[in-house]
Amino acid sequence: MTGQYKNCTYAVLSLLLLIIAGCTSLPVNPDRKQSTVITATTETGLGQSVARLTADKGNTSGFSPLIDGLDAFAARVVLTRSAERSVDVQYYIWHQDEVGSLLAAELIKAAERGVRVRVLIDDVGLGAPDAGLLSVDAHPNIEIRLFNPVVNRGWRMLESAFSFSRINRRMHNKSFTADNQVTIVGGRNVGNEYYDADPDVNFSDFDVLAVGPVVSEVSGSFDKYWNSDFSIPVSEIITATATPIDEVVGNIFDNEKARKNSPYVKAVKDSDFVDHIKNGTLPLFWGEAHVVYDEPEKLQQSSTNKENHLLTKLNPLVGDVQNEIIIISPYFIPGKDGVADIADLIKQGVSIKILTNSLASTDVGVVYGGYSKYRIPLLVAGAELYEAKPDPRIKRKPKKKTKTHFGSSSRSSLHSKVYTFDGEKVFVGSLNLDPRSVDINTEIGILFENKEFAEQISAWWDREITIHAYQLNLEIEEIDDDWEVKKVKSLVWLEHTDQGVTQHIVEPQVGFWRRVGVSFLAILPIESQL
């Protein structure tokens, strides 16, 4: 009897596994409703404001950097409240925290005014429960789609194992567009840590708000992803019983009301961005601008087929550089080919300056482990290499206004993705220089041609990089007759302070066991997934 029971159990489990394995492909629906950007928005309030700004600018676009987290959140709120026709939102992560709830409330209010709201979220980074998603999606002016979702919602881990090659590929894109008139593109997801709202950790991030012709390009990118076979309406894939919409919306609005007088909301109201909007003084840089992004089909291509990859599209620009490239990337794993390319550029007279996270500031230790093996080769090649400090006190200059504790978190982690070329062009977006961003996930960014802004980044680097980061250097033991490095004695971290320069022989501000753990991770054969 026991043997029969075991056989029956094995049979049921085998059947269950076969069912799950057979149901891991995305649903195909030829009747799925397609939609595109609403273009008739020139008469909206945003449209008229943008028309005044762009009246004498020809085909150039204007952009305003959003460096401060409070300003970045205020910008999204202002755009949502100003929208009259549409808001298109695309993100990798959306947390169900203070920032996530406040922004959700603003989008629901916009929908209540008759604004069409399209929300495209990567399924892995989604924080909301399925039942709540169904409820919000039921609003006649809101549609939510999940990108490359898990099909068996109750068996996520099991499906991820069976469909690893598909589930492993994610949408890392980030954009926020109102009325097809104003867009925000950059590195920020939706969550407290991206907007100075987390007292424990803050991601030092970077977005740009843009107007002009480049906005339509962002909308075109959004439409491609929205109508992709990888983007599945929640109503097609979620079978949970929807929470009554009134209850969900009521909870969101109750939370919003409770937070209305919170220190964070008050700080947002006092942000520089809000002041500029009220006074009509928002500074804009102007120049040619284009959106560069991975095609959504990247998720089904072999990693060797890189014709439509974002980095491939940028390669001609890199090849034309004559003087300087500045790389700011929180996760930086160049690989052997990348180090060789950097070395070739340096031999041609190009200065390569790199800022990435230190072990003390990174939020992903395994990525630091993958990067660590390339530090010495990069320095030997002649690159300037810096690692961001975790100390929030040097994160930004003091503002004129007195702010709350927001923005003074106990740990700051670099999350910006900014690249400059020859002090003339700037790329801002979601792209990290690591194998996952380059080969596995999809990314987006905007390439701006504006010498003034690019030179400002270069000037900041020359003036302040040693305040914000450790400088990596080599102690050389032997060089050859041509002054080429033959033997390295050690790698050192130089910390510049008012008292002078302190030299560290191991990663600063981390303990012994964290260094050991990351050293172990560095030898694992997982670089292609980092």
Short mmCIF file of C-alpha atoms in Angstrom, two decimals:
data_model
loop_
_atom_site.label_atom_id
_atom_site.label_comp_id
_atom_site.label_asym_id
_atom_site.label_seq_id
_atom_site.Cartn_x
_atom_site.Cartn_y
_atom_site.Cartn_z
CA MET A 1 0.00 0.00 0.00
CA THR A 2 2.86 2.32 0.88
CA GLY A 3 4.57 1.63 -2.45
CA GLN A 4 1.35 2.35 -4.34
CA TYR A 5 0.95 5.60 -2.42
CA LYS A 6 4.48 6.66 -3.30
CA ASN A 7 3.95 5.77 -6.94
CA CYS A 8 0.71 7.75 -6.98
CA THR A 9 2.43 10.73 -5.34
CA TYR A 10 5.26 10.65 -7.87
CA ALA A 11 2.75 10.42 -10.70
CA VAL A 12 0.81 13.44 -9.44
CA LEU A 13 4.00 15.46 -8.97
CA SER A 14 5.24 14.50 -12.42
CA LEU A 15 1.91 15.47 -13.95
CA LEU A 16 1.96 18.79 -12.06
CA LEU A 17 5.49 19.55 -13.25
CA LEU A 18 4.53 18.71 -16.82
CA ILE A 19 1.51 21.02 -16.61
CA ILE A 20 3.62 23.86 -15.23
CA ALA A 21 6.35 23.25 -17.79
CA GLY A 22 3.76 23.33 -20.56
CA CYS A 23 2.18 26.57 -19.38
CA THR A 24 5.21 28.80 -19.05
CA SER A 25 5.06 30.45 -22.46
CA LEU A 26 3.34 33.81 -22.71
CA PRO A 27 -0.31 33.81 -23.82
CA VAL A 28 -0.90 34.71 -27.46
CA ASN A 29 -3.98 36.82 -28.14
CA PRO A 30 -4.46 37.99 -31.73
CA ASP A 31 -7.44 40.09 -30.59
CA ARG A 32 -5.46 41.94 -27.94
CA LYS A 33 -6.25 45.64 -28.04
CA GLN A 34 -3.39 47.71 -29.39
CA SER A 35 -2.96 51.40 -28.66
CA THR A 36 -0.58 54.19 -29.55
CA VAL A 37 0.37 57.59 -28.22
CA ILE A 38 -2.27 60.34 -28.33
CA THR A 39 -0.73 62.96 -30.60
CA ALA A 40 -3.51 65.58 -30.60
CA THR A 41 -2.19 67.37 -27.54
CA THR A 42 -0.93 70.71 -28.86
CA GLU A 43 -3.93 72.52 -27.39
CA THR A 44 -3.50 71.12 -23.91
CA GLY A 45 -1.97 73.24 -21.19
CA LEU A 46 1.30 71.33 -21.45
CA GLY A 47 1.17 71.59 -25.23
CA GLN A 48 0.78 75.35 -25.16
CA SER A 49 3.53 75.77 -22.57
CA VAL A 50 5.91 73.63 -24.61
CA ALA A 51 5.00 75.51 -27.80
CA ARG A 52 6.09 78.76 -26.16
CA LEU A 53 9.36 77.21 -25.03
CA THR A 54 10.18 75.65 -28.42
CA ALA A 55 8.90 78.46 -30.68
CA ASP A 56 12.33 79.51 -31.93
CA LYS A 57 14.28 76.29 -31.27
CA GLY A 58 13.81 74.50 -34.59
CA ASN A 59 14.45 70.75 -34.37
CA THR A 60 16.36 70.99 -31.09
CA SER A 61 15.04 69.62 -27.80
CA GLY A 62 15.31 71.14 -24.35
CA PHE A 63 16.23 69.21 -21.26
CA SER A 64 16.58 69.89 -17.55
CA PRO A 65 18.70 67.58 -15.34
CA LEU A 66 16.90 66.11 -12.32
CA ILE A 67 19.68 65.39 -9.87
CA ASP A 68 17.87 65.95 -6.58
CA GLY A 69 15.47 63.17 -5.56
CA LEU A 70 12.83 65.58 -4.26
CA ASP A 71 12.89 67.50 -7.55
CA ALA A 72 12.64 64.25 -9.50
CA PHE A 73 9.51 63.16 -7.62
CA ALA A 74 7.98 66.66 -7.76
CA ALA A 75 8.47 66.67 -11.53
CA ARG A 76 6.48 63.46 -11.94
CA VAL A 77 3.69 64.77 -9.71
CA VAL A 78 3.51 68.10 -11.55
CA LEU A 79 3.38 66.37 -14.95
CA THR A 80 0.64 63.99 -13.78
CA ARG A 81 -1.46 66.84 -12.41
CA SER A 82 -0.95 68.87 -15.59
CA ALA A 83 -1.82 66.07 -18.02
CA GLU A 84 -5.11 66.38 -19.90
CA ARG A 85 -4.99 63.53 -22.44
CA SER A 86 -2.46 60.87 -21.50
CA VAL A 87 0.23 59.63 -19.14
CA ASP A 88 2.50 56.77 -20.26
CA VAL A 89 4.60 55.15 -17.54
CA GLN A 90 7.30 52.50 -18.02
CA TYR A 91 9.39 51.16 -15.13
CA TYR A 92 11.49 48.22 -14.02
CA ILE A 93 10.59 48.51 -10.31
CA TRP A 94 7.52 49.93 -8.56
CA HIS A 95 7.55 49.56 -4.78
CA GLN A 96 4.42 49.67 -2.64
CA ASP A 97 5.89 52.28 -0.29
CA GLU A 98 5.33 56.01 0.33
CA VAL A 99 6.57 57.16 -3.07
CA GLY A 100 4.86 54.30 -4.90
CA SER A 101 1.52 54.95 -3.17
CA LEU A 102 1.66 58.71 -3.69
CA LEU A 103 2.42 58.37 -7.40
CA ALA A 104 -0.31 55.72 -7.81
CA ALA A 105 -2.80 58.12 -6.20
CA GLU A 106 -1.81 60.88 -8.62
CA LEU A 107 -2.27 58.59 -11.63
CA ILE A 108 -5.71 57.46 -10.41
CA LYS A 109 -6.74 61.10 -9.92
CA ALA A 110 -5.61 61.83 -13.48
CA ALA A 111 -7.71 58.93 -14.75
CA GLU A 112 -10.68 60.29 -12.81
CA ARG A 113 -10.26 63.55 -14.80
CA GLY A 114 -10.49 61.57 -18.05
CA VAL A 115 -6.77 61.17 -18.72
CA ARG A 116 -5.76 57.88 -20.37
CA VAL A 117 -3.13 56.18 -18.19
CA ARG A 118 -0.98 53.35 -19.54
CA VAL A 119 1.33 51.64 -17.05
CA LEU A 120 3.93 49.11 -18.24
CA ILE A 121 5.89 47.43 -15.45
CA ASP A 122 8.45 44.65 -15.50
CA ASP A 123 6.82 41.78 -13.62
CA VAL A 124 9.86 40.93 -11.50
CA GLY A 125 10.08 44.44 -10.06
CA LEU A 126 6.41 44.80 -9.23
CA GLY A 127 5.50 45.27 -5.57
CA ALA A 128 1.69 45.39 -5.72
CA PRO A 129 -0.51 42.29 -5.17
CA ASP A 130 -2.26 40.79 -8.19
CA ALA A 131 -5.76 41.45 -6.84
CA GLY A 132 -4.99 45.15 -6.40
CA LEU A 133 -3.56 45.39 -9.91
CA LEU A 134 -6.77 43.93 -11.35
CA SER A 135 -8.83 46.46 -9.45
CA VAL A 136 -6.90 49.50 -10.66
CA ASP A 137 -6.75 48.07 -14.18
CA ALA A 138 -10.57 47.84 -14.14
CA HIS A 139 -10.77 51.65 -14.19
CA PRO A 140 -11.99 52.62 -17.68
CA ASN A 141 -9.10 55.06 -18.16
CA ILE A 142 -6.30 52.89 -16.78
CA GLU A 143 -4.62 49.87 -18.33
CA ILE A 144 -1.75 48.00 -16.70
CA ARG A 145 0.47 45.60 -18.60
CA LEU A 146 3.22 43.37 -17.23
CA PHE A 147 6.34 42.86 -19.29
CA ASN A 148 7.52 39.26 -19.71
CA PRO A 149 5.45 38.08 -16.72
CA VAL A 150 5.38 34.82 -14.83
CA VAL A 151 2.36 32.96 -16.17
CA ASN A 152 1.69 30.66 -13.21
CA ARG A 153 1.24 33.32 -10.54
CA GLY A 154 1.10 30.82 -7.69
CA TRP A 155 4.22 28.94 -8.81
CA ARG A 156 6.64 31.78 -9.50
CA MET A 157 9.84 30.05 -8.34
CA LEU A 158 9.02 26.82 -10.11
CA GLU A 159 8.18 28.56 -13.38
CA SER A 160 11.32 30.66 -13.14
CA ALA A 161 13.32 27.44 -13.00
CA PHE A 162 11.52 25.89 -15.96
CA SER A 163 11.60 29.07 -18.06
CA PHE A 164 14.89 30.57 -16.90
CA SER A 165 16.02 31.58 -20.38
CA ARG A 166 12.87 33.74 -20.76
CA ILE A 167 12.31 34.91 -17.18
CA ASN A 168 15.97 35.91 -16.88
CA ARG A 169 15.52 38.63 -19.52
CA ARG A 170 13.98 41.78 -18.06
CA MET A 171 12.78 45.24 -19.13
CA HIS A 172 15.03 47.75 -17.33
CA ASN A 173 13.64 50.80 -19.22
CA LYS A 174 12.40 53.85 -17.33
CA SER A 175 10.28 56.65 -18.82
CA PHE A 176 7.41 58.91 -17.78
CA THR A 177 5.59 60.93 -20.48
CA ALA A 178 2.66 63.35 -20.13
CA ASP A 179 0.46 64.39 -23.07
CA ASN A 180 3.24 63.44 -25.51
CA GLN A 181 4.67 66.86 -24.65
CA VAL A 182 7.07 66.35 -21.72
CA THR A 183 9.02 63.23 -20.78
CA ILE A 184 11.35 62.07 -18.01
CA VAL A 185 14.01 59.46 -18.82
CA GLY A 186 16.86 58.25 -16.64
CA GLY A 187 17.90 55.83 -13.94
CA ARG A 188 15.16 56.15 -11.32
CA ASN A 189 12.58 53.46 -10.62
CA VAL A 190 9.56 54.11 -8.36
CA GLY A 191 10.44 53.64 -4.71
CA ASN A 192 11.49 55.59 -1.63
CA GLU A 193 15.21 55.02 -2.07
CA TYR A 194 15.23 56.72 -5.48
CA TYR A 195 13.65 59.98 -4.28
CA ASP A 196 15.32 60.82 -0.95
CA ALA A 197 12.39 59.32 0.98
CA ASP A 198 14.22 56.47 2.72
CA PRO A 199 16.03 57.42 5.96
CA ASP A 200 18.28 54.34 5.73
CA VAL A 201 19.53 54.36 2.13
CA ASN A 202 19.49 56.77 -0.77
CA PHE A 203 20.31 56.02 -4.40
CA SER A 204 22.21 58.95 -5.89
CA ASP A 205 20.45 59.00 -9.25
CA PHE A 206 19.98 61.06 -12.39
CA ASP A 207 17.04 61.78 -14.72
CA VAL A 208 16.41 64.37 -17.40
CA LEU A 209 13.12 66.13 -18.11
CA ALA A 210 12.85 66.80 -21.86
CA VAL A 211 10.63 68.77 -24.26
CA GLY A 212 10.67 69.09 -28.03
CA PRO A 213 11.00 66.50 -30.83
CA VAL A 214 12.74 63.93 -28.61
CA VAL A 215 9.49 63.41 -26.66
CA SER A 216 7.80 61.81 -29.67
CA GLU A 217 10.74 59.42 -29.94
CA VAL A 218 10.25 58.36 -26.32
CA SER A 219 6.53 57.86 -27.03
CA GLY A 220 7.41 55.76 -30.08
CA SER A 221 9.65 53.58 -27.94
CA PHE A 222 6.90 53.19 -25.35
CA ASP A 223 4.39 52.13 -28.04
CA LYS A 224 6.77 49.45 -29.33
CA TYR A 225 7.06 47.96 -25.86
CA TRP A 226 3.37 48.41 -25.05
CA ASN A 227 2.27 46.55 -28.19
CA SER A 228 4.98 43.92 -27.96
CA ASP A 229 4.04 40.26 -27.52
CA PHE A 230 5.99 40.42 -24.24
CA SER A 231 3.57 42.99 -22.74
CA ILE A 232 0.58 41.16 -21.28
CA PRO A 233 -2.52 42.95 -19.91
CA VAL A 234 -3.04 42.01 -16.27
CA SER A 235 -6.64 41.03 -17.11
CA GLU A 236 -5.30 38.25 -19.37
CA ILE A 237 -2.86 36.73 -16.95
CA ILE A 238 -4.15 37.30 -13.42
CA THR A 239 -6.95 35.01 -12.26
CA ALA A 240 -7.17 36.27 -8.69
CA THR A 241 -10.43 37.76 -7.47
CA ALA A 242 -10.16 41.52 -7.84
CA THR A 243 -10.41 43.59 -4.72
CA PRO A 244 -13.33 46.03 -5.11
CA ILE A 245 -12.00 49.13 -6.88
CA ASP A 246 -13.53 51.46 -4.30
CA GLU A 247 -11.66 49.66 -1.55
CA VAL A 248 -8.31 49.75 -3.37
CA VAL A 249 -8.65 53.39 -4.42
CA GLY A 250 -9.96 54.29 -0.97
CA ASN A 251 -6.91 52.72 0.69
CA ILE A 252 -4.55 54.53 -1.68
CA PHE A 253 -6.29 57.85 -1.12
CA ASP A 254 -6.45 57.29 2.66
CA ASN A 255 -2.70 56.65 2.67
CA GLU A 256 -2.14 59.72 0.54
CA LYS A 257 -4.26 61.84 2.86
CA ALA A 258 -2.40 60.54 5.90
CA ARG A 259 0.90 61.42 4.26
CA LYS A 260 -0.25 64.84 3.05
CA ASN A 261 1.52 66.62 5.88
CA SER A 262 4.43 64.20 6.18
CA PRO A 263 7.95 65.65 6.26
CA TYR A 264 8.64 64.13 2.84
CA VAL A 265 5.59 65.67 1.15
CA LYS A 266 6.42 69.03 2.70
CA ALA A 267 9.99 68.73 1.43
CA VAL A 268 8.74 67.96 -2.08
CA LYS A 269 6.54 71.07 -2.01
CA ASP A 270 9.62 73.10 -1.13
CA SER A 271 11.79 71.55 -3.83
CA ASP A 272 13.66 73.69 -6.34
CA PHE A 273 11.67 72.16 -9.21
CA VAL A 274 8.34 73.28 -7.78
CA ASP A 275 9.76 76.79 -7.28
CA HIS A 276 10.91 76.90 -10.90
CA ILE A 277 7.54 75.71 -12.17
CA LYS A 278 5.69 78.31 -10.09
CA ASN A 279 7.99 81.09 -11.25
CA GLY A 280 8.37 79.95 -14.86
CA THR A 281 12.15 79.80 -14.43
CA LEU A 282 12.94 76.14 -15.14
CA PRO A 283 16.40 76.16 -16.77
CA LEU A 284 16.71 74.17 -20.01
CA PHE A 285 19.68 73.12 -22.12
CA TRP A 286 18.98 72.99 -25.87
CA GLY A 287 20.42 70.82 -28.59
CA GLU A 288 19.92 67.90 -30.95
CA ALA A 289 18.63 64.89 -29.04
CA HIS A 290 17.72 61.31 -29.91
CA VAL A 291 16.37 58.34 -28.01
CA VAL A 292 18.52 55.23 -28.14
CA TYR A 293 17.02 51.97 -26.91
CA ASP A 294 17.01 48.21 -27.20
CA GLU A 295 14.23 46.80 -29.34
CA PRO A 296 11.84 44.67 -27.24
CA GLU A 297 12.72 41.72 -29.47
CA LYS A 298 16.10 41.64 -27.73
CA LEU A 299 14.44 39.29 -25.25
CA GLN A 300 14.15 36.56 -27.89
CA GLN A 301 17.46 37.09 -29.66
CA SER A 302 20.71 35.26 -29.07
CA SER A 303 23.21 37.38 -27.17
CA THR A 304 25.49 37.08 -30.22
CA ASN A 305 22.96 38.94 -32.38
CA LYS A 306 23.51 42.50 -31.26
CA GLU A 307 22.39 44.53 -34.26
CA ASN A 308 19.45 46.12 -32.40
CA HIS A 309 21.20 46.40 -29.03
CA LEU A 310 21.53 49.83 -27.48
CA LEU A 311 25.29 49.61 -27.02
CA THR A 312 25.76 48.63 -30.66
CA LYS A 313 23.87 51.77 -31.66
CA LEU A 314 26.25 53.86 -29.51
CA ASN A 315 29.45 52.24 -30.80
CA PRO A 316 29.88 54.61 -33.79
CA LEU A 317 29.76 57.54 -31.38
CA VAL A 318 32.44 55.98 -29.17
CA GLY A 319 34.60 55.33 -32.23
CA ASP A 320 34.51 59.02 -33.15
CA VAL A 321 35.72 60.28 -29.76
CA GLN A 322 38.95 62.26 -29.92
CA ASN A 323 39.61 63.56 -26.42
CA GLU A 324 37.60 62.28 -23.44
CA ILE A 325 34.95 59.84 -22.26
CA ILE A 326 33.44 60.09 -18.77
CA ILE A 327 31.68 56.93 -17.56
CA ILE A 328 29.38 57.05 -14.54
CA SER A 329 27.88 53.59 -14.03
CA PRO A 330 26.90 52.03 -10.67
CA TYR A 331 27.44 48.53 -12.01
CA PHE A 332 30.57 48.36 -14.18
CA ILE A 333 31.92 45.06 -15.54
CA PRO A 334 33.75 45.82 -18.79
CA GLY A 335 34.92 42.28 -19.53
CA LYS A 336 38.15 41.49 -21.35
CA ASP A 337 36.88 42.96 -24.62
CA GLY A 338 35.79 46.14 -22.88
CA VAL A 339 39.17 46.57 -21.22
CA ALA A 340 40.87 46.02 -24.59
CA ASP A 341 38.63 48.65 -26.21
CA ILE A 342 39.39 51.13 -23.42
CA ALA A 343 43.11 50.44 -23.77
CA ASP A 344 42.94 51.06 -27.53
CA LEU A 345 41.15 54.39 -27.02
CA ILE A 346 43.75 55.47 -24.45
CA LYS A 347 46.56 54.61 -26.87
CA GLN A 348 44.83 56.89 -29.38
CA GLY A 349 45.03 59.76 -26.91
CA VAL A 350 41.52 59.53 -25.42
CA SER A 351 41.20 60.15 -21.68
CA ILE A 352 38.91 57.56 -20.01
CA LYS A 353 37.46 58.52 -16.61
CA ILE A 354 35.32 55.99 -14.73
CA LEU A 355 33.16 56.32 -11.60
CA THR A 356 31.42 53.27 -10.14
CA ASN A 357 30.36 52.08 -6.69
CA SER A 358 32.81 51.15 -3.98
CA LEU A 359 32.26 47.95 -2.02
CA ALA A 360 31.00 50.12 0.86
CA SER A 361 28.42 51.92 -1.28
CA THR A 362 27.20 49.21 -3.66
CA ASP A 363 23.82 47.56 -3.11
CA VAL A 364 24.86 44.47 -5.14
CA GLY A 365 28.05 42.95 -3.79
CA VAL A 366 28.21 40.20 -6.41
CA VAL A 367 28.46 42.82 -9.17
CA TYR A 368 31.34 44.48 -7.34
CA GLY A 369 32.99 41.07 -7.22
CA GLY A 370 32.62 40.75 -10.99
CA TYR A 371 34.09 44.23 -11.51
CA SER A 372 36.99 43.79 -9.08
CA LYS A 373 39.03 41.55 -11.38
CA TYR A 374 39.22 44.38 -13.97
CA ARG A 375 40.50 47.15 -11.69
CA ILE A 376 44.20 46.49 -12.19
CA PRO A 377 43.95 45.92 -15.99
CA LEU A 378 42.03 49.19 -16.33
CA LEU A 379 44.61 51.11 -14.33
CA VAL A 380 47.50 49.49 -16.20
CA ALA A 381 45.82 50.55 -19.46
CA GLY A 382 45.82 54.14 -18.20
CA ALA A 383 42.18 54.68 -17.21
CA GLU A 384 41.27 56.96 -14.31
CA LEU A 385 39.22 54.86 -11.90
CA TYR A 386 37.16 56.09 -8.94
CA GLU A 387 34.77 54.38 -6.52
CA ALA A 388 31.93 56.33 -4.89
CA LYS A 389 32.01 56.89 -1.14
CA PRO A 390 28.99 55.77 0.92
CA ASP A 391 29.07 58.88 3.13
CA PRO A 392 25.86 60.89 2.46
CA ARG A 393 27.33 64.05 3.95
CA ILE A 394 29.29 64.67 0.75
CA LYS A 395 26.48 63.59 -1.59
CA ARG A 396 25.52 67.15 -2.60
CA LYS A 397 26.20 70.74 -1.71
CA PRO A 398 24.00 72.34 0.96
CA LYS A 399 20.86 74.01 -0.37
CA LYS A 400 19.72 77.48 0.51
CA LYS A 401 16.54 76.11 2.05
CA THR A 402 16.56 74.05 5.22
CA LYS A 403 15.36 70.55 4.41
CA THR A 404 14.23 67.60 6.51
CA HIS A 405 16.33 64.50 7.13
CA PHE A 406 15.33 63.27 3.68
CA GLY A 407 18.42 63.34 1.54
CA SER A 408 20.64 62.63 4.55
CA SER A 409 20.29 58.87 4.61
CA SER A 410 22.67 56.69 6.57
CA ARG A 411 24.09 55.24 3.33
CA SER A 412 24.26 56.61 -0.19
CA SER A 413 24.68 54.35 -3.22
CA LEU A 414 25.53 55.51 -6.73
CA HIS A 415 22.72 54.70 -9.17
CA SER A 416 23.25 57.28 -11.94
CA LYS A 417 24.00 56.20 -15.51
CA VAL A 418 25.63 59.15 -17.30
CA TYR A 419 28.21 59.14 -20.10
CA THR A 420 29.86 62.12 -21.79
CA PHE A 421 31.78 62.19 -25.06
CA ASP A 422 34.41 64.82 -25.91
CA GLY A 423 32.71 67.39 -23.69
CA GLU A 424 29.98 67.80 -26.33
CA LYS A 425 27.47 64.95 -26.01
CA VAL A 426 25.78 63.39 -22.97
CA PHE A 427 23.92 60.07 -22.71
CA VAL A 428 21.51 59.68 -19.78
CA GLY A 429 19.38 56.59 -19.28
CA SER A 430 19.00 53.17 -17.67
CA LEU A 431 22.09 51.52 -19.21
CA ASN A 432 24.74 50.08 -16.89
CA LEU A 433 28.00 48.91 -18.42
CA ASP A 434 27.68 45.30 -17.35
CA PRO A 435 26.78 42.05 -19.18
CA ARG A 436 23.18 42.06 -17.93
CA SER A 437 22.39 45.52 -19.30
CA VAL A 438 24.39 45.03 -22.49
CA ASP A 439 23.27 41.52 -23.46
CA ILE A 440 20.26 40.37 -21.39
CA ASN A 441 17.93 43.18 -20.28
CA THR A 442 16.43 45.97 -22.37
CA GLU A 443 17.47 49.58 -21.78
CA ILE A 444 16.72 53.14 -22.92
CA GLY A 445 18.43 56.52 -22.84
CA ILE A 446 18.60 59.95 -24.48
CA LEU A 447 21.70 61.22 -26.27
CA PHE A 448 21.92 65.02 -26.06
CA GLU A 449 24.28 67.26 -27.98
CA ASN A 450 24.98 70.20 -25.71
CA LYS A 451 28.51 71.40 -25.08
CA GLU A 452 27.60 73.56 -22.08
CA PHE A 453 26.03 70.70 -20.14
CA ALA A 454 28.76 68.20 -21.07
CA GLU A 455 31.41 70.69 -19.98
CA GLN A 456 29.61 71.19 -16.67
CA ILE A 457 29.93 67.46 -15.98
CA SER A 458 33.62 67.58 -16.92
CA ALA A 459 34.13 70.62 -14.67
CA TRP A 460 32.33 68.88 -11.79
CA TRP A 461 34.59 65.88 -12.26
CA ASP A 462 37.78 67.94 -12.18
CA ARG A 463 36.58 69.96 -9.20
CA GLU A 464 34.83 67.43 -6.97
CA ILE A 465 35.46 63.80 -7.91
CA THR A 466 38.03 63.31 -5.12
CA ILE A 467 35.50 64.67 -2.61
CA HIS A 468 32.85 62.15 -3.60
CA ALA A 469 34.98 59.11 -4.42
CA TYR A 470 38.10 57.11 -3.64
CA GLN A 471 40.77 57.27 -6.31
CA LEU A 472 42.22 53.89 -7.23
CA ASN A 473 45.94 53.70 -7.92
CA LEU A 474 48.70 51.15 -8.42
CA GLU A 475 51.94 50.72 -6.59
CA ILE A 476 54.26 49.64 -9.38
CA GLU A 477 57.08 47.20 -8.64
CA GLU A 478 58.65 46.92 -12.09
CA ILE A 479 58.46 48.67 -15.48
CA ASP A 480 60.23 47.91 -18.75
CA ASP A 481 62.45 50.12 -20.90
CA ASP A 482 59.41 51.64 -22.61
CA TRP A 483 57.87 52.57 -19.24
CA GLU A 484 55.24 49.86 -19.56
CA VAL A 485 54.09 48.19 -16.34
CA LYS A 486 55.61 44.74 -15.92
CA LYS A 487 54.74 43.99 -12.30
CA VAL A 488 52.20 45.51 -9.91
CA LYS A 489 52.98 45.55 -6.20
CA SER A 490 49.51 46.41 -4.92
CA LEU A 491 46.22 48.19 -5.52
CA VAL A 492 45.49 51.17 -3.27
CA TRP A 493 42.55 53.47 -2.58
CA LEU A 494 43.39 57.17 -2.10
CA GLU A 495 41.02 59.15 0.11
CA HIS A 496 41.39 62.90 -0.32
CA THR A 497 40.38 64.96 2.75
CA ASP A 498 41.03 68.44 4.11
CA GLN A 499 43.77 66.90 6.22
CA GLY A 500 45.54 65.35 3.24
CA VAL A 501 45.53 62.01 1.42
CA THR A 502 44.94 58.72 3.25
CA GLN A 503 46.03 55.52 1.54
CA HIS A 504 43.98 52.32 2.02
CA ILE A 505 45.41 48.94 1.02
CA VAL A 506 41.99 47.20 1.14
CA GLU A 507 38.48 48.34 0.24
CA PRO A 508 37.63 51.19 2.65
CA GLN A 509 34.78 51.22 5.16
CA VAL A 510 33.91 47.51 4.93
CA GLY A 511 34.69 44.63 7.25
CA PHE A 512 36.92 41.62 6.73
CA TRP A 513 34.12 39.10 6.11
CA ARG A 514 32.37 41.28 3.53
CA ARG A 515 35.63 41.54 1.60
CA VAL A 516 36.13 37.79 1.85
CA GLY A 517 32.56 37.10 0.70
CA VAL A 518 32.88 39.35 -2.34
CA SER A 519 36.28 37.83 -3.18
CA PHE A 520 34.63 34.40 -3.22
CA LEU A 521 31.82 35.67 -5.45
CA ALA A 522 34.41 37.08 -7.83
CA ILE A 523 35.69 33.60 -8.73
CA LEU A 524 32.27 32.14 -9.53
CA PRO A 525 31.61 31.61 -13.29
CA ILE A 526 28.55 33.90 -13.34
CA GLU A 527 29.88 37.07 -14.97
CA SER A 528 27.56 36.77 -17.97
CA GLN A 529 24.56 37.11 -15.64
CA LEU A 530 25.79 40.18 -13.72
#
